[in-house]
Amino acid sequence: MTGQDEVRILIPDHPELRLAAAIEFAGALQHANDPLPVDEGEPWRLPEQLVAADLESALDAAVLHQPHFSHRHIGDTGPDTDTGIDLRHDGVGHMPVYVTTLPREQLRLLLDAAAVLEQAETTSGTESLPALREVREFVDTWREADEDQDGDVSLGAWRTVVRILGLAIADTPAREHRPRRLLDEAGQAVPVADGTGTSPAADTAVLLARIDAAGDTRPVDLDTAAFAAYQRLTIEWHTAIYGPKATSADALLQSNTY
């Protein structure tokens, strides 16, 4: 935390985390209710919570207007400067991370909007209110469009990024889709770190404290406590990125990036 209303967030430099696609979807979501030409039908009627300009600006503040990120990671056309923070433990390098900051109120806006989309998707049409049915139709339509465009613009990418951001204030570890083993740097399947009695928010704070203590030294050498926190966070990131597919063979093969 950098202040009472500011949240410091860790974002992993993971190959499946599509920040540019998430940003593009955020812009499309904001304009979903905009009037359409007569021959293109009726606009969506999504609740104000989903189309508010503050929602797009919150994501932009987290991943677009931060000097910490490499331009190549957010789809910018500027210099290819990588500012990820390299991590090391016991002489072995691990996946870099980025540090960003977001007002707690903006983070809550993103998490609440993601919850509305999930509620609409998981509530049957006969049980949901008309406004929620409209959101569900929007989600279904966007998913079909994603498939047609090969995922260039993705609701899934937006949801994933929001889940990653939310880990900074999450008070309980992931329970669903949590794999029992991940691959280590040698490609060996090893048991995942036990999260009992811990939280992603607390682990984020421990890892940030170690990064801060290192100052400008790179890579950052993780002590025992910081590496344990990092290992627990890798499970959270893995589960947030892959969702129901977190235990699939393809997802587990990607885990040695940690």
Coordinates of C-alpha atoms in Angstrom, one line a residue:
M1 CA 0.0 0.0 0.0
T2 CA 1.3 3.5 -0.9
G3 CA -1.5 5.2 1.0
Q4 CA -4.8 4.6 2.6
D5 CA -6.7 4.4 -0.7
E6 CA -3.9 3.0 -2.9
V7 CA -3.3 -0.6 -3.7
R8 CA 0.0 -1.9 -5.0
I9 CA -0.4 -4.8 -7.3
L10 CA 1.9 -7.5 -8.8
I11 CA 1.3 -8.6 -12.4
P12 CA 3.2 -11.6 -13.6
D13 CA 5.1 -11.6 -16.9
H14 CA 3.1 -14.6 -18.1
P15 CA 2.9 -15.5 -21.8
E16 CA -0.9 -16.1 -21.6
L17 CA -1.7 -12.7 -20.0
R18 CA -3.0 -10.6 -22.9
L19 CA -3.0 -7.0 -21.5
A20 CA -3.5 -5.4 -24.9
A21 CA -6.6 -7.5 -25.7
A22 CA -8.0 -6.6 -22.2
I23 CA -7.5 -2.9 -22.8
E24 CA -9.2 -3.1 -26.2
F25 CA -12.2 -4.9 -24.8
A26 CA -12.5 -2.3 -22.0
G27 CA -12.9 0.4 -24.7
A28 CA -15.5 -1.7 -26.6
L29 CA -17.4 -2.3 -23.4
Q30 CA -17.6 1.4 -22.6
H31 CA -19.2 2.1 -26.0
A32 CA -21.5 -0.9 -26.1
N33 CA -24.6 1.2 -25.5
D34 CA -23.7 3.9 -28.1
P35 CA -26.4 4.5 -30.8
L36 CA -25.9 2.5 -34.0
P37 CA -26.8 3.3 -37.6
V38 CA -30.4 2.5 -38.4
D39 CA -29.5 -0.5 -40.6
E40 CA -27.3 -2.1 -37.8
G41 CA -30.1 -2.7 -35.3
E42 CA -30.5 -1.6 -31.7
P43 CA -27.7 -0.8 -29.3
W44 CA -27.1 -2.8 -26.2
R45 CA -28.8 -1.8 -23.0
L46 CA -26.2 -2.7 -20.5
P47 CA -26.3 -1.3 -16.9
E48 CA -24.4 2.0 -16.3
Q49 CA -22.0 0.1 -14.1
L50 CA -20.6 -1.7 -17.1
V51 CA -20.4 1.2 -19.6
A52 CA -19.2 3.9 -17.3
A53 CA -16.1 5.7 -18.4
D54 CA -14.5 5.2 -15.0
L55 CA -14.4 1.4 -15.7
E56 CA -12.2 1.8 -18.8
S57 CA -10.0 4.5 -17.1
A58 CA -9.5 2.1 -14.1
L59 CA -8.0 -0.6 -16.3
D60 CA -6.0 2.0 -18.3
A61 CA -4.6 3.4 -15.0
A62 CA -3.5 -0.1 -14.0
V63 CA -1.8 -1.4 -17.1
L64 CA -1.6 1.4 -19.8
H65 CA -0.5 4.6 -18.0
Q66 CA 2.1 3.0 -15.9
P67 CA 5.8 3.6 -16.7
H68 CA 6.7 0.2 -15.2
F69 CA 5.5 -1.9 -18.1
S70 CA 7.3 -3.0 -21.2
H71 CA 5.6 -1.5 -24.3
R72 CA 5.7 -4.8 -26.0
H73 CA 3.5 -6.2 -23.2
I74 CA 0.7 -3.7 -23.7
G75 CA 0.7 -3.5 -27.5
D76 CA 2.3 0.0 -27.6
T77 CA 4.3 1.0 -30.7
G78 CA 7.0 2.7 -28.7
P79 CA 10.5 1.5 -27.8
D80 CA 10.8 -2.1 -26.8
T81 CA 12.0 -1.5 -23.2
D82 CA 11.4 -4.3 -20.7
T83 CA 11.1 -3.1 -17.1
G84 CA 9.9 -6.4 -15.6
I85 CA 11.5 -7.2 -12.3
D86 CA 13.6 -10.4 -12.5
L87 CA 13.4 -12.7 -9.5
R88 CA 15.8 -15.3 -8.3
H89 CA 16.0 -17.8 -5.5
D90 CA 18.9 -20.1 -4.6
G91 CA 20.6 -19.2 -7.9
V92 CA 17.6 -20.1 -10.0
G93 CA 15.7 -17.4 -12.0
H94 CA 11.9 -17.2 -12.0
M95 CA 9.2 -15.4 -13.9
P96 CA 9.5 -11.6 -13.7
V97 CA 6.8 -9.4 -12.3
Y98 CA 5.6 -5.9 -12.8
V99 CA 4.5 -3.6 -10.0
T100 CA 1.6 -1.2 -10.5
T101 CA -0.6 0.9 -8.3
L102 CA -4.4 1.5 -8.4
P103 CA -6.8 3.4 -6.2
R104 CA -8.8 0.9 -4.2
E105 CA -12.1 2.4 -5.4
Q106 CA -11.0 1.9 -9.1
L107 CA -10.0 -1.7 -8.3
R108 CA -13.4 -2.3 -6.8
L109 CA -15.1 -0.9 -9.9
L110 CA -13.4 -3.5 -12.0
L111 CA -14.0 -6.4 -9.6
D112 CA -17.7 -5.5 -9.3
A113 CA -18.2 -5.2 -13.0
A114 CA -16.5 -8.6 -13.5
A115 CA -18.9 -10.0 -10.9
V116 CA -21.9 -8.7 -12.8
L117 CA -20.7 -10.4 -16.0
E118 CA -20.2 -13.7 -14.2
Q119 CA -23.6 -13.4 -12.5
A120 CA -25.3 -12.9 -15.9
E121 CA -23.5 -15.8 -17.4
T122 CA -24.2 -18.3 -14.6
T123 CA -27.8 -17.3 -13.9
S124 CA -30.4 -19.1 -16.1
G125 CA -32.5 -16.9 -18.4
T126 CA -35.7 -17.7 -16.6
E127 CA -34.3 -16.6 -13.2
S128 CA -32.5 -13.4 -14.2
L129 CA -33.9 -9.9 -14.4
P130 CA -34.3 -8.4 -17.9
A131 CA -31.2 -6.2 -17.5
L132 CA -29.2 -9.3 -16.5
R133 CA -30.5 -11.2 -19.5
E134 CA -29.2 -8.4 -21.7
V135 CA -25.8 -8.7 -20.2
R136 CA -25.8 -12.4 -20.7
E137 CA -26.7 -12.0 -24.4
F138 CA -23.9 -9.4 -24.7
V139 CA -21.4 -11.9 -23.2
D140 CA -22.6 -14.7 -25.5
T141 CA -22.4 -12.5 -28.6
W142 CA -18.9 -11.3 -27.6
R143 CA -17.7 -14.8 -27.1
E144 CA -18.9 -15.7 -30.6
A145 CA -17.1 -12.7 -32.0
D146 CA -13.9 -13.6 -30.2
E147 CA -14.0 -17.0 -31.8
D148 CA -14.4 -15.5 -35.2
Q149 CA -11.5 -13.1 -34.7
D150 CA -9.2 -15.7 -33.2
G151 CA -9.2 -14.0 -29.8
D152 CA -7.7 -10.7 -31.0
V153 CA -10.2 -8.8 -28.8
S154 CA -11.2 -10.8 -25.8
L155 CA -13.7 -10.6 -23.0
G156 CA -11.7 -13.5 -21.5
A157 CA -8.5 -11.5 -21.5
W158 CA -10.3 -8.6 -19.7
R159 CA -11.7 -11.0 -17.1
T160 CA -8.3 -12.6 -16.6
V161 CA -6.5 -9.3 -16.1
V162 CA -9.2 -8.1 -13.6
R163 CA -8.8 -11.4 -11.7
I164 CA -5.0 -10.9 -11.5
L165 CA -5.4 -7.3 -10.2
G166 CA -7.9 -8.4 -7.6
L167 CA -5.4 -10.8 -6.0
A168 CA -3.8 -7.8 -4.4
I169 CA -6.8 -7.5 -2.0
A170 CA -8.0 -11.2 -2.0
D171 CA -8.2 -12.6 1.5
T172 CA -8.6 -16.3 0.6
P173 CA -6.6 -18.5 -1.7
A174 CA -8.2 -20.0 -4.8
R175 CA -10.2 -23.1 -4.2
E176 CA -11.7 -24.1 -7.6
H177 CA -9.5 -25.4 -10.4
R178 CA -6.4 -25.4 -8.2
P179 CA -3.9 -27.8 -9.6
R180 CA -2.1 -30.2 -7.1
R181 CA 1.2 -30.0 -9.0
L182 CA 3.1 -27.6 -11.3
L183 CA 6.2 -28.1 -13.3
D184 CA 9.4 -26.7 -11.9
E185 CA 12.3 -25.2 -13.9
A186 CA 13.6 -28.7 -14.5
G187 CA 10.3 -29.8 -15.9
Q188 CA 9.5 -32.0 -12.9
A189 CA 5.9 -32.1 -11.5
V190 CA 6.1 -30.8 -7.9
P191 CA 3.4 -30.3 -5.3
V192 CA 2.0 -26.8 -5.1
A193 CA 2.6 -24.6 -2.1
D194 CA 0.1 -25.0 0.7
G195 CA -2.0 -21.9 1.1
T196 CA -3.6 -22.8 4.5
G197 CA -3.7 -19.8 6.7
T198 CA -2.4 -17.4 4.0
S199 CA -3.9 -15.0 1.6
P200 CA -2.9 -13.6 -1.9
A201 CA -3.1 -10.1 -0.4
A202 CA -0.6 -11.0 2.4
D203 CA 1.7 -12.9 0.0
T204 CA 1.7 -9.8 -2.3
A205 CA 2.7 -7.6 0.6
V206 CA 5.6 -10.0 1.5
L207 CA 6.9 -10.1 -2.1
L208 CA 6.6 -6.4 -2.5
A209 CA 8.5 -5.8 0.7
R210 CA 11.4 -7.9 -0.6
I211 CA 11.4 -6.1 -3.9
D212 CA 11.4 -2.7 -2.1
A213 CA 14.3 -3.8 0.1
A214 CA 16.3 -4.7 -3.0
G215 CA 16.2 -1.2 -4.3
D216 CA 17.6 -1.0 -7.8
T217 CA 19.4 -4.3 -7.5
R218 CA 18.4 -6.8 -10.2
P219 CA 17.6 -9.6 -10.2
V220 CA 15.9 -9.5 -6.8
D221 CA 17.1 -12.4 -4.6
L222 CA 14.2 -13.9 -2.7
D223 CA 14.7 -15.1 0.8
T224 CA 12.8 -18.1 2.2
A225 CA 9.7 -16.2 3.2
A226 CA 9.5 -14.2 0.0
F227 CA 10.0 -17.3 -2.2
A228 CA 7.3 -19.1 -0.3
A229 CA 5.0 -16.2 -0.9
Y230 CA 6.0 -16.2 -4.6
Q231 CA 5.3 -19.9 -4.9
R232 CA 1.8 -19.4 -3.4
L233 CA 1.1 -16.5 -5.8
T234 CA 2.1 -18.6 -8.8
I235 CA -0.8 -20.9 -8.0
E236 CA -3.1 -17.9 -7.8
W237 CA -1.9 -16.5 -11.1
H238 CA -2.1 -19.9 -12.8
T239 CA -5.6 -20.5 -11.6
A240 CA -6.7 -16.9 -12.5
I241 CA -5.2 -17.2 -16.0
Y242 CA -6.4 -20.7 -17.0
G243 CA -9.7 -20.9 -15.0
P244 CA -11.4 -24.3 -15.5
K245 CA -8.5 -25.4 -17.7
A246 CA -5.9 -24.8 -14.9
T247 CA -5.4 -28.6 -14.5
S248 CA -5.3 -29.4 -18.2
A249 CA -2.1 -30.8 -19.7
D250 CA -1.6 -27.7 -21.9
A251 CA -1.9 -25.4 -18.9
L252 CA 0.4 -27.5 -16.7
L253 CA 3.0 -27.5 -19.5
Q254 CA 3.0 -23.7 -19.3
S255 CA 3.7 -23.7 -15.6
N256 CA 7.5 -24.0 -15.9
T257 CA 7.4 -20.3 -16.8
Y258 CA 7.1 -19.7 -13.0

